[in-house]
Amino acid sequence: MFDKFKDECGVFAIHGHPEAANLTYLGLYALQHRGQESAGIASSNGREVLCYKSMGHVADIFTPERIGALHGSMAIGHTRYSTSGDTVLLNAQPFSVACNKGNIAVAHNGNITNANELRNDLEAAGSIFQATSDTEVILHLIARSREQQIESALREALIQLEGAYSLVFVSQDRVIVARDPYGFRPLAMGTLEVSGRKVCTVFASETCAFDLLGATYIRDVEPGEMVIVDSKGITRMQFAPPQKRSQCVFEHVYFSRPDSVVFGRPVQLSRERMGRLLAREYPVDADIVVPVPDSGVTAALGYSTESGIPYRQALIRNHYVGRTFIEPSQAIRDFGVKLKLNPVRNLLEGKRVILVDDSIVRGTTSRKIVRMVRQAGAREVHMRISCPPTISPCFYGVDTPTKSELIAANNTVEEIRRFVEADTLSYLSLENLQDAVNDGSDHFCYACYTGKYPTELVQLQQRLPLEASRL
Ligand code: AMP
């Protein structure tokens, strides 16, 4: 029913700026890597909440006219990625409703693991749903709350949710943000100068959105915290006690941009250290270190620095691969990968190559890349992965497939090596990954590498057949 476990998203919010929608557009532009399927902005002019969303990339969706129509000094925005048939416009965010608490719009990053149960209860009580996204549940819970104050209604809604959520709301007169008590997904808070000494408040999934606006990162929204920004200022509320911190380590491995500070730590630092530790853990005698762009670049630099083996950009990525292109009528072998990547033959010819990437999910892309490097003349291909084998699906908002499709869930490293046709294959150990993200206090979620999920409900879901739990 819900397209659970698939949404990878970016969220943004701003309060107190005359160009709120325009700055939200810029914020979303910087967060485009977090979701390329659809995007949307909702703004408030003090009387009503206005919303525009569409399928596609941020820069294609928002024309000056569309942004100009989103009046007001408060706005929220969302970019969404989904891999399956559920990519309909109805599921694009923000979601907005008019209810007895006024007009409210919400945008969400994460996955609510008890959304099906909540939705069944709400439908039984008469709620009518428009989309199949779990986010809509939150609006219904707010609308049904007997609490009059929006913050109280929201608190009542949030404590019923389980799973991962970094949420941004805009109502007629305020912006509210909240982060789940485990702190799975990131949510940073910053300030931006409006004019003279006046500053406004901004929130974003990643700080790279602040950099584009010239905003200053202040702190993260804390697990279980709600922050309310209105004309009187900023108020904070701990809506639920914080649980054991479970920050998504995959944000540092792959998902976030290396120029972002995520969970208070520069992603670049983590990724370079992953590469350095990988070189210490799995050295190999070779001629060049080559990243799979862009995901392997920073770790490959770390590997090269640590090993002293030269870094070479021997795979070139075409960044302009659009959503629609005319496919050749005759099948070209590995067309999809060739569209994205092309080898630099003179760098690879006769070389022993260390190929660095962040992860192997199904293994099919990695195999095509190894073949491509070999066909370009490489003598040996040694694959190095900057995290442990991905053995379990994510229930908290990263698009990993079911266990049956995860190559490392069903094969040994040696079997994967044979499948991807590499001469050697090694993964960074869990201990070294923890070291790389500086996790001395066990504040990260490693469930995709360990199968140990931090929340109770997912442990229950684990006992169900995984395919069924994805319905
Ligand atoms: P494959 O060999 O088919 O498993 O593909 C591996 C590639 O997929 C690597 O380059 C990863 O960076 C990339 N990748 C890993 N996780 C994701 C994700 N959640 N979304 C998109 N790409 C991913």
Short mmCIF file of C-alpha atoms and ligand atoms in Angstrom, two decimals:
data_model
loop_
_atom_site.label_atom_id
_atom_site.label_comp_id
_atom_site.label_asym_id
_atom_site.label_seq_id
_atom_site.Cartn_x
_atom_site.Cartn_y
_atom_site.Cartn_z
CA MET A 1 0.00 0.00 0.00
CA PHE A 2 2.55 2.55 1.09
CA ASP A 3 5.70 2.99 -0.88
CA LYS A 4 7.62 2.37 2.29
CA PHE A 5 11.38 1.99 2.48
CA LYS A 6 11.88 3.81 -0.79
CA ASP A 7 11.76 7.52 -0.17
CA GLU A 8 15.04 9.31 -0.21
CA CYS A 9 14.38 12.96 0.30
CA GLY A 10 15.65 16.41 1.08
CA VAL A 11 13.76 19.00 3.14
CA PHE A 12 14.17 22.73 3.63
CA ALA A 13 12.36 25.44 5.63
CA ILE A 14 12.68 29.18 6.13
CA HIS A 15 10.92 31.73 8.34
CA GLY A 16 11.11 35.51 8.23
CA HIS A 17 12.43 36.31 4.78
CA PRO A 18 10.62 38.41 2.12
CA GLU A 19 11.92 36.05 -0.58
CA ALA A 20 11.09 32.83 1.28
CA ALA A 21 9.96 30.81 -1.76
CA ASN A 22 12.92 31.94 -3.85
CA LEU A 23 15.40 30.93 -1.14
CA THR A 24 13.61 27.62 -0.67
CA TYR A 25 14.07 27.04 -4.39
CA LEU A 26 17.81 27.63 -3.98
CA GLY A 27 17.93 25.38 -0.92
CA LEU A 28 16.23 22.60 -2.85
CA TYR A 29 18.59 23.13 -5.75
CA ALA A 30 21.50 22.36 -3.37
CA LEU A 31 19.62 19.31 -2.07
CA GLN A 32 18.79 17.95 -5.52
CA HIS A 33 21.08 14.93 -5.01
CA ARG A 34 18.72 13.74 -2.24
CA GLY A 35 15.86 13.20 -4.69
CA GLN A 36 15.32 13.76 -8.39
CA GLU A 37 11.82 12.42 -8.89
CA SER A 38 9.67 15.34 -7.79
CA ALA A 39 9.95 18.59 -5.90
CA GLY A 40 7.65 21.12 -4.30
CA ILE A 41 7.41 24.31 -2.28
CA ALA A 42 4.66 25.50 0.09
CA SER A 43 4.66 29.09 1.34
CA SER A 44 2.50 31.10 3.70
CA ASN A 45 1.50 34.72 3.25
CA GLY A 46 -0.08 34.91 6.71
CA ARG A 47 -3.59 34.13 5.44
CA GLU A 48 -3.25 31.04 3.33
CA VAL A 49 -0.74 28.31 2.49
CA LEU A 50 0.15 28.15 -1.19
CA CYS A 51 1.77 25.10 -2.75
CA TYR A 52 3.28 24.10 -6.07
CA LYS A 53 4.80 20.68 -6.79
CA SER A 54 5.58 18.67 -9.86
CA MET A 55 7.55 15.73 -11.20
CA GLY A 56 11.13 16.43 -12.27
CA HIS A 57 14.15 18.42 -11.21
CA VAL A 58 13.94 21.58 -9.11
CA ALA A 59 15.38 23.87 -11.80
CA ASP A 60 12.92 22.57 -14.43
CA ILE A 61 9.84 22.76 -12.20
CA PHE A 62 10.18 26.27 -10.83
CA THR A 63 9.93 29.15 -13.27
CA PRO A 64 10.12 32.75 -11.98
CA GLU A 65 6.32 32.97 -12.40
CA ARG A 66 5.72 29.86 -10.28
CA ILE A 67 8.03 31.06 -7.53
CA GLY A 68 6.52 34.55 -7.77
CA ALA A 69 3.09 33.09 -7.07
CA LEU A 70 4.31 31.53 -3.81
CA HIS A 71 3.93 34.68 -1.68
CA GLY A 72 4.93 35.13 1.90
CA SER A 73 7.86 35.20 4.29
CA MET A 74 7.67 31.53 5.32
CA ALA A 75 8.16 28.45 3.17
CA ILE A 76 9.08 24.78 3.17
CA GLY A 77 10.38 22.62 0.34
CA HIS A 78 10.97 19.00 -0.58
CA THR A 79 12.83 16.91 -3.15
CA ARG A 80 11.82 13.28 -3.50
CA TYR A 81 13.24 10.17 -5.08
CA SER A 82 11.38 6.93 -5.51
CA THR A 83 12.35 3.94 -7.59
CA SER A 84 9.09 2.18 -8.31
CA GLY A 85 5.70 2.74 -9.90
CA ASP A 86 4.60 4.89 -7.02
CA THR A 87 6.24 7.93 -8.54
CA VAL A 88 2.96 9.69 -9.18
CA LEU A 89 2.44 13.39 -8.65
CA LEU A 90 -0.03 12.60 -5.88
CA ASN A 91 2.89 11.42 -3.76
CA ALA A 92 4.98 14.52 -4.41
CA GLN A 93 5.45 16.76 -1.39
CA PRO A 94 4.74 19.06 0.43
CA PHE A 95 1.28 17.76 1.33
CA SER A 96 -1.09 20.53 2.31
CA VAL A 97 -4.51 20.52 3.98
CA ALA A 98 -7.08 22.91 5.31
CA CYS A 99 -8.41 21.66 8.65
CA ASN A 100 -9.78 22.96 11.93
CA LYS A 101 -6.23 24.02 12.87
CA GLY A 102 -5.99 26.14 9.73
CA ASN A 103 -3.93 25.57 6.62
CA ILE A 104 -0.89 23.34 7.10
CA ALA A 105 1.69 21.89 4.72
CA VAL A 106 4.26 19.24 5.58
CA ALA A 107 7.37 17.78 3.98
CA HIS A 108 9.10 14.67 5.28
CA ASN A 109 12.43 12.87 5.03
CA GLY A 110 12.46 9.34 6.42
CA ASN A 111 10.03 6.45 6.71
CA ILE A 112 7.28 5.90 9.23
CA THR A 113 7.41 2.20 9.99
CA ASN A 114 3.93 1.97 11.54
CA ALA A 115 2.24 4.01 8.79
CA ASN A 116 0.14 1.08 7.56
CA GLU A 117 -1.38 0.47 10.99
CA LEU A 118 -2.03 4.17 11.53
CA ARG A 119 -3.59 4.51 8.11
CA ASN A 120 -5.86 1.52 8.63
CA ASP A 121 -7.07 3.01 11.92
CA LEU A 122 -7.60 6.43 10.37
CA GLU A 123 -9.50 5.00 7.40
CA ALA A 124 -11.68 2.97 9.72
CA ALA A 125 -12.47 6.24 11.50
CA GLY A 126 -13.43 7.95 8.24
CA SER A 127 -10.26 9.64 6.99
CA ILE A 128 -9.89 9.76 3.21
CA PHE A 129 -6.40 9.48 1.75
CA GLN A 130 -5.33 10.90 -1.61
CA ALA A 131 -1.85 9.41 -1.93
CA THR A 132 0.04 6.27 -0.97
CA SER A 133 2.84 8.09 0.87
CA ASP A 134 3.19 7.57 4.62
CA THR A 135 3.56 11.33 5.16
CA GLU A 136 -0.13 12.01 4.61
CA VAL A 137 -0.86 10.07 7.80
CA ILE A 138 0.74 12.84 9.84
CA LEU A 139 -1.63 15.47 8.49
CA HIS A 140 -4.65 13.28 9.26
CA LEU A 141 -3.41 12.71 12.81
CA ILE A 142 -3.04 16.47 13.29
CA ALA A 143 -6.46 17.17 11.79
CA ARG A 144 -8.14 14.59 14.04
CA SER A 145 -6.45 15.77 17.24
CA ARG A 146 -8.75 17.38 19.83
CA GLU A 147 -5.96 19.75 20.78
CA GLN A 148 -6.62 23.31 19.62
CA GLN A 149 -3.01 24.53 19.47
CA ILE A 150 -1.16 23.29 16.40
CA GLU A 151 1.97 22.45 18.42
CA SER A 152 -0.05 20.33 20.84
CA ALA A 153 -1.87 18.59 18.00
CA LEU A 154 1.43 17.97 16.29
CA ARG A 155 2.97 16.58 19.45
CA GLU A 156 0.00 14.25 19.82
CA ALA A 157 0.49 13.11 16.21
CA LEU A 158 4.25 12.65 16.49
CA ILE A 159 4.21 10.47 19.56
CA GLN A 160 2.09 7.97 17.62
CA LEU A 161 4.71 7.65 14.88
CA GLU A 162 7.44 5.08 14.79
CA GLY A 163 10.48 5.09 12.56
CA ALA A 164 12.40 7.90 10.96
CA TYR A 165 11.25 11.44 10.36
CA SER A 166 12.78 14.82 9.86
CA LEU A 167 9.72 16.98 9.27
CA VAL A 168 9.16 20.58 8.22
CA PHE A 169 5.75 22.26 8.50
CA VAL A 170 4.39 25.63 7.48
CA SER A 171 1.07 26.94 8.78
CA GLN A 172 -0.51 30.35 8.25
CA ASP A 173 1.69 32.01 10.85
CA ARG A 174 4.61 29.74 11.72
CA VAL A 175 7.22 27.25 10.66
CA ILE A 176 7.59 24.11 12.77
CA VAL A 177 10.22 21.40 12.41
CA ALA A 178 10.66 18.11 14.26
CA ARG A 179 13.06 15.18 14.34
CA ASP A 180 12.26 11.65 15.50
CA PRO A 181 13.52 10.60 18.96
CA TYR A 182 16.24 8.37 17.44
CA GLY A 183 17.60 11.08 15.14
CA PHE A 184 17.80 8.78 12.11
CA ARG A 185 17.79 11.43 9.42
CA PRO A 186 19.63 14.75 9.58
CA LEU A 187 18.07 18.18 10.11
CA ALA A 188 20.30 21.23 10.51
CA MET A 189 19.31 24.68 11.76
CA GLY A 190 20.89 27.95 10.68
CA THR A 191 20.49 31.68 10.48
CA LEU A 192 20.53 34.00 7.51
CA GLU A 193 20.95 37.75 7.45
CA VAL A 194 17.92 39.45 5.92
CA SER A 195 18.91 43.10 6.05
CA GLY A 196 21.14 44.99 8.43
CA ARG A 197 21.07 43.25 11.78
CA LYS A 198 17.87 41.29 11.13
CA VAL A 199 18.30 37.54 10.77
CA CYS A 200 15.90 34.79 9.78
CA THR A 201 15.86 31.08 10.59
CA VAL A 202 16.52 28.27 8.09
CA PHE A 203 16.44 24.48 8.31
CA ALA A 204 17.80 21.92 5.85
CA SER A 205 18.65 18.24 5.53
CA GLU A 206 22.24 19.22 4.76
CA THR A 207 24.34 22.30 5.33
CA CYS A 208 25.30 22.55 1.64
CA ALA A 209 21.89 24.26 1.28
CA PHE A 210 23.00 26.92 3.80
CA ASP A 211 26.25 27.53 1.94
CA LEU A 212 24.41 28.47 -1.26
CA LEU A 213 22.27 31.00 0.63
CA GLY A 214 25.10 32.38 2.74
CA ALA A 215 23.38 31.07 5.89
CA THR A 216 25.29 30.05 9.01
CA TYR A 217 24.94 26.57 10.52
CA ILE A 218 24.00 26.87 14.21
CA ARG A 219 23.19 23.34 15.37
CA ASP A 220 21.17 20.22 14.56
CA VAL A 221 17.55 19.86 15.60
CA GLU A 222 17.86 17.32 18.42
CA PRO A 223 16.23 13.89 18.46
CA GLY A 224 12.70 14.24 19.88
CA GLU A 225 12.83 18.02 19.55
CA MET A 226 10.30 20.35 17.94
CA VAL A 227 11.35 23.88 16.99
CA ILE A 228 8.65 26.50 16.40
CA VAL A 229 9.48 29.77 14.66
CA ASP A 230 6.88 32.56 14.55
CA SER A 231 6.79 36.37 14.72
CA LYS A 232 7.62 36.25 18.45
CA GLY A 233 10.80 34.24 17.93
CA ILE A 234 12.00 30.67 18.35
CA THR A 235 10.55 28.21 20.86
CA ARG A 236 11.73 24.67 21.41
CA MET A 237 9.87 21.73 22.85
CA GLN A 238 11.05 18.21 23.65
CA PHE A 239 7.97 16.37 22.37
CA ALA A 240 9.35 12.93 23.26
CA PRO A 241 12.31 11.72 25.29
CA PRO A 242 15.35 11.09 23.10
CA GLN A 243 16.06 7.41 22.43
CA LYS A 244 19.41 5.80 21.75
CA ARG A 245 20.85 7.94 18.97
CA SER A 246 20.67 6.11 15.63
CA GLN A 247 22.04 8.50 13.04
CA CYS A 248 22.10 6.95 9.57
CA VAL A 249 25.72 6.06 8.77
CA PHE A 250 24.86 5.79 5.08
CA GLU A 251 24.48 9.59 5.03
CA HIS A 252 28.24 9.72 5.61
CA VAL A 253 29.04 6.74 3.36
CA TYR A 254 27.07 7.77 0.29
CA PHE A 255 24.01 9.88 0.54
CA SER A 256 25.07 13.35 1.71
CA ARG A 257 27.31 15.66 -0.24
CA PRO A 258 30.94 15.75 0.95
CA ASP A 259 30.71 19.54 1.37
CA SER A 260 27.95 19.14 3.98
CA VAL A 261 28.18 18.93 7.75
CA VAL A 262 25.85 16.09 8.74
CA PHE A 263 25.16 15.11 12.38
CA GLY A 264 27.65 17.82 13.28
CA ARG A 265 30.52 16.22 11.35
CA PRO A 266 31.93 17.16 7.92
CA VAL A 267 31.07 14.33 5.52
CA GLN A 268 34.35 14.84 3.67
CA LEU A 269 36.32 14.03 6.85
CA SER A 270 34.46 10.75 7.31
CA ARG A 271 34.74 9.71 3.69
CA GLU A 272 38.43 10.43 3.37
CA ARG A 273 39.12 8.51 6.58
CA MET A 274 37.09 5.57 5.24
CA GLY A 275 39.49 5.50 2.27
CA ARG A 276 42.58 5.82 4.46
CA LEU A 277 41.47 3.01 6.77
CA LEU A 278 40.52 0.87 3.77
CA ALA A 279 44.08 1.27 2.46
CA ARG A 280 45.48 0.21 5.84
CA GLU A 281 43.10 -2.70 6.18
CA TYR A 282 43.31 -3.98 2.61
CA PRO A 283 46.51 -2.82 0.90
CA VAL A 284 47.33 -4.09 -2.58
CA ASP A 285 50.29 -3.66 -4.87
CA ALA A 286 48.93 -1.62 -7.80
CA ASP A 287 49.71 1.28 -10.15
CA ILE A 288 46.73 3.64 -9.77
CA VAL A 289 43.74 4.35 -7.52
CA VAL A 290 40.59 5.11 -9.55
CA PRO A 291 37.29 6.28 -8.05
CA VAL A 292 33.86 5.33 -9.34
CA PRO A 293 32.55 8.88 -9.75
CA ASP A 294 31.04 10.56 -7.88
CA SER A 295 30.30 8.17 -5.01
CA GLY A 296 33.86 6.83 -4.66
CA VAL A 297 35.84 10.05 -5.14
CA THR A 298 36.57 11.15 -1.58
CA ALA A 299 37.30 7.63 -0.30
CA ALA A 300 39.61 7.03 -3.28
CA LEU A 301 41.54 10.20 -2.40
CA GLY A 302 41.95 8.84 1.12
CA TYR A 303 43.09 5.46 -0.18
CA SER A 304 45.61 7.11 -2.49
CA THR A 305 46.97 9.44 0.21
CA GLU A 306 47.42 6.59 2.68
CA SER A 307 48.93 4.09 0.22
CA GLY A 308 51.01 6.54 -1.80
CA ILE A 309 49.56 5.05 -5.00
CA PRO A 310 48.62 7.82 -7.48
CA TYR A 311 44.98 8.89 -7.78
CA ARG A 312 43.73 8.99 -11.37
CA GLN A 313 40.33 10.00 -12.68
CA ALA A 314 40.17 7.22 -15.22
CA LEU A 315 36.38 7.04 -15.31
CA ILE A 316 34.62 10.16 -16.51
CA ARG A 317 31.03 10.76 -15.60
CA ASN A 318 28.55 12.53 -17.82
CA HIS A 319 26.59 14.68 -15.39
CA TYR A 320 24.00 15.68 -17.91
CA VAL A 321 22.20 12.36 -18.23
CA GLY A 322 18.60 13.48 -18.28
CA ARG A 323 15.53 11.53 -17.39
CA THR A 324 14.55 11.09 -21.00
CA PHE A 325 16.87 10.18 -23.80
CA ILE A 326 16.35 8.40 -27.06
CA GLU A 327 17.56 4.85 -26.70
CA PRO A 328 19.14 3.19 -29.71
CA SER A 329 16.76 0.82 -31.45
CA GLN A 330 19.50 -1.82 -31.58
CA ALA A 331 20.68 -3.08 -28.22
CA ILE A 332 24.07 -1.68 -27.22
CA ARG A 333 25.81 -3.68 -24.52
CA ASP A 334 25.74 -2.04 -21.08
CA PHE A 335 24.18 1.06 -22.60
CA GLY A 336 22.95 2.45 -19.27
CA VAL A 337 26.38 2.46 -17.64
CA LYS A 338 28.07 3.79 -20.79
CA LEU A 339 25.69 6.73 -20.81
CA LYS A 340 26.94 7.68 -17.36
CA LEU A 341 30.59 6.60 -17.38
CA ASN A 342 33.37 6.44 -19.94
CA PRO A 343 36.88 5.06 -19.29
CA VAL A 344 40.05 7.02 -20.08
CA ARG A 345 41.90 4.36 -22.04
CA ASN A 346 45.40 5.84 -21.92
CA LEU A 347 45.29 5.99 -18.10
CA LEU A 348 44.13 2.40 -17.76
CA GLU A 349 46.07 0.55 -20.45
CA GLY A 350 48.38 -2.08 -18.91
CA LYS A 351 47.72 -0.80 -15.38
CA ARG A 352 46.96 -2.61 -12.12
CA VAL A 353 43.93 -0.65 -10.92
CA ILE A 354 42.42 -0.17 -7.47
CA LEU A 355 38.79 0.72 -8.12
CA VAL A 356 37.15 2.47 -5.15
CA ASP A 357 33.39 2.81 -4.64
CA ASP A 358 31.19 3.43 -1.62
CA SER A 359 28.94 0.38 -1.82
CA ILE A 360 27.74 -2.63 -3.74
CA VAL A 361 23.99 -3.14 -3.60
CA ARG A 362 22.90 -5.61 -6.29
CA GLY A 363 26.33 -5.90 -7.87
CA THR A 364 25.10 -5.42 -11.43
CA THR A 365 26.47 -1.90 -11.92
CA SER A 366 29.77 -2.79 -10.27
CA ARG A 367 30.21 -5.74 -12.64
CA LYS A 368 29.64 -3.50 -15.67
CA ILE A 369 32.17 -0.99 -14.37
CA VAL A 370 34.81 -3.67 -13.70
CA ARG A 371 34.28 -4.99 -17.24
CA MET A 372 34.52 -1.48 -18.65
CA VAL A 373 37.83 -0.86 -16.86
CA ARG A 374 39.21 -4.19 -18.06
CA GLN A 375 38.06 -3.61 -21.65
CA ALA A 376 39.89 -0.28 -21.55
CA GLY A 377 43.12 -2.22 -20.99
CA ALA A 378 43.54 -2.60 -17.22
CA ARG A 379 45.75 -5.58 -16.35
CA GLU A 380 44.25 -6.14 -12.88
CA VAL A 381 41.17 -4.71 -11.17
CA HIS A 382 41.10 -4.65 -7.35
CA MET A 383 37.78 -3.43 -5.99
CA ARG A 384 37.71 -1.65 -2.62
CA ILE A 385 34.42 -0.68 -0.95
CA SER A 386 34.37 2.03 1.73
CA CYS A 387 31.78 0.35 3.99
CA PRO A 388 30.93 -3.21 5.10
CA PRO A 389 28.77 -5.53 2.93
CA THR A 390 25.14 -4.32 2.74
CA ILE A 391 23.23 -7.30 4.10
CA SER A 392 19.90 -5.87 5.28
CA PRO A 393 17.33 -3.48 3.85
CA CYS A 394 16.81 -0.03 5.34
CA PHE A 395 13.42 0.72 6.94
CA TYR A 396 14.31 4.29 7.77
CA GLY A 397 14.43 6.07 4.44
CA VAL A 398 17.30 4.79 2.30
CA ASP A 399 16.39 3.02 -0.89
CA THR A 400 17.98 -0.39 -0.39
CA PRO A 401 16.19 -3.32 -2.03
CA THR A 402 14.80 -6.38 -0.28
CA LYS A 403 17.12 -9.01 1.15
CA SER A 404 16.66 -11.28 -1.86
CA GLU A 405 18.10 -8.59 -4.15
CA LEU A 406 21.00 -7.57 -1.89
CA ILE A 407 23.98 -9.48 -3.23
CA ALA A 408 25.84 -9.45 0.12
CA ALA A 409 22.81 -10.87 1.95
CA ASN A 410 23.06 -14.06 -0.04
CA ASN A 411 26.72 -14.37 -1.06
CA THR A 412 30.15 -14.42 0.53
CA VAL A 413 32.68 -11.72 -0.35
CA GLU A 414 34.46 -14.30 -2.53
CA GLU A 415 31.23 -15.07 -4.38
CA ILE A 416 30.60 -11.35 -4.90
CA ARG A 417 34.17 -10.95 -6.18
CA ARG A 418 33.53 -13.63 -8.74
CA PHE A 419 30.20 -12.04 -9.71
CA VAL A 420 31.67 -8.57 -10.25
CA GLU A 421 34.67 -10.18 -12.00
CA ALA A 422 37.31 -8.36 -9.94
CA ASP A 423 40.77 -9.81 -9.17
CA THR A 424 40.30 -8.98 -5.49
CA LEU A 425 37.44 -7.43 -3.52
CA SER A 426 37.54 -6.04 0.02
CA TYR A 427 35.11 -4.09 2.18
CA LEU A 428 35.90 -1.71 5.05
CA SER A 429 35.24 -3.40 8.40
CA LEU A 430 32.47 -2.18 10.72
CA GLU A 431 35.06 -1.17 13.34
CA ASN A 432 36.88 1.00 10.84
CA LEU A 433 33.63 2.52 9.59
CA GLN A 434 32.83 3.47 13.20
CA ASP A 435 36.28 4.98 13.51
CA ALA A 436 35.85 6.89 10.22
CA VAL A 437 32.64 8.61 11.38
CA ASN A 438 34.20 9.16 14.82
CA ASP A 439 31.46 7.15 16.51
CA GLY A 440 33.06 6.50 19.90
CA SER A 441 29.66 6.80 21.61
CA ASP A 442 27.69 4.39 19.38
CA HIS A 443 25.45 7.14 18.01
CA PHE A 444 24.94 5.73 14.51
CA CYS A 445 22.57 3.18 12.96
CA TYR A 446 24.45 0.39 11.14
CA ALA A 447 21.42 -1.83 10.50
CA CYS A 448 22.12 -2.21 6.77
CA TYR A 449 25.47 -3.82 7.67
CA THR A 450 24.46 -5.72 10.82
CA GLY A 451 20.73 -6.48 10.48
CA LYS A 452 20.28 -5.06 14.00
CA TYR A 453 17.49 -2.49 13.84
CA PRO A 454 17.24 0.15 16.56
CA THR A 455 13.42 0.17 16.74
CA GLU A 456 11.13 -2.52 18.05
CA LEU A 457 8.58 -2.54 15.25
CA VAL A 458 11.10 -3.24 12.56
CA GLN A 459 12.32 -6.21 14.55
CA LEU A 460 8.74 -7.44 14.40
CA GLN A 461 8.58 -6.78 10.68
CA GLN A 462 11.77 -8.73 10.25
CA ARG A 463 9.94 -11.86 11.25
CA LEU A 464 7.51 -11.37 8.37
CA PRO A 465 8.57 -12.34 4.88
CA LEU A 466 10.40 -9.26 3.66
CA GLU A 467 8.65 -9.14 0.32
CA ALA A 468 5.29 -9.05 2.08
CA SER A 469 6.35 -6.30 4.43
CA ARG A 470 7.09 -4.04 1.48
CA LEU A 471 3.53 -4.10 0.14
P1 AMP B 1 25.46 -2.18 -7.91
O1 AMP B 1 26.80 -2.70 -8.30
O2 AMP B 1 24.44 -2.43 -9.01
O3 AMP B 1 25.02 -2.69 -6.60
O4 AMP B 1 25.56 -0.60 -7.80
C1 AMP B 1 26.49 0.00 -6.96
C2 AMP B 1 26.40 1.50 -7.14
O5 AMP B 1 25.14 1.99 -6.66
C3 AMP B 1 27.48 2.22 -6.36
O6 AMP B 1 28.17 3.09 -7.23
C4 AMP B 1 26.74 3.02 -5.30
O7 AMP B 1 27.31 4.29 -5.10
C5 AMP B 1 25.34 3.16 -5.86
N1 AMP B 1 24.35 3.21 -4.78
C6 AMP B 1 24.40 2.66 -3.58
N2 AMP B 1 23.30 2.91 -2.85
C7 AMP B 1 22.51 3.67 -3.61
C8 AMP B 1 21.23 4.28 -3.40
N3 AMP B 1 20.57 4.13 -2.27
N4 AMP B 1 20.72 4.98 -4.43
C9 AMP B 1 21.39 5.10 -5.60
N5 AMP B 1 22.62 4.56 -5.84
C10 AMP B 1 23.17 3.85 -4.86
#
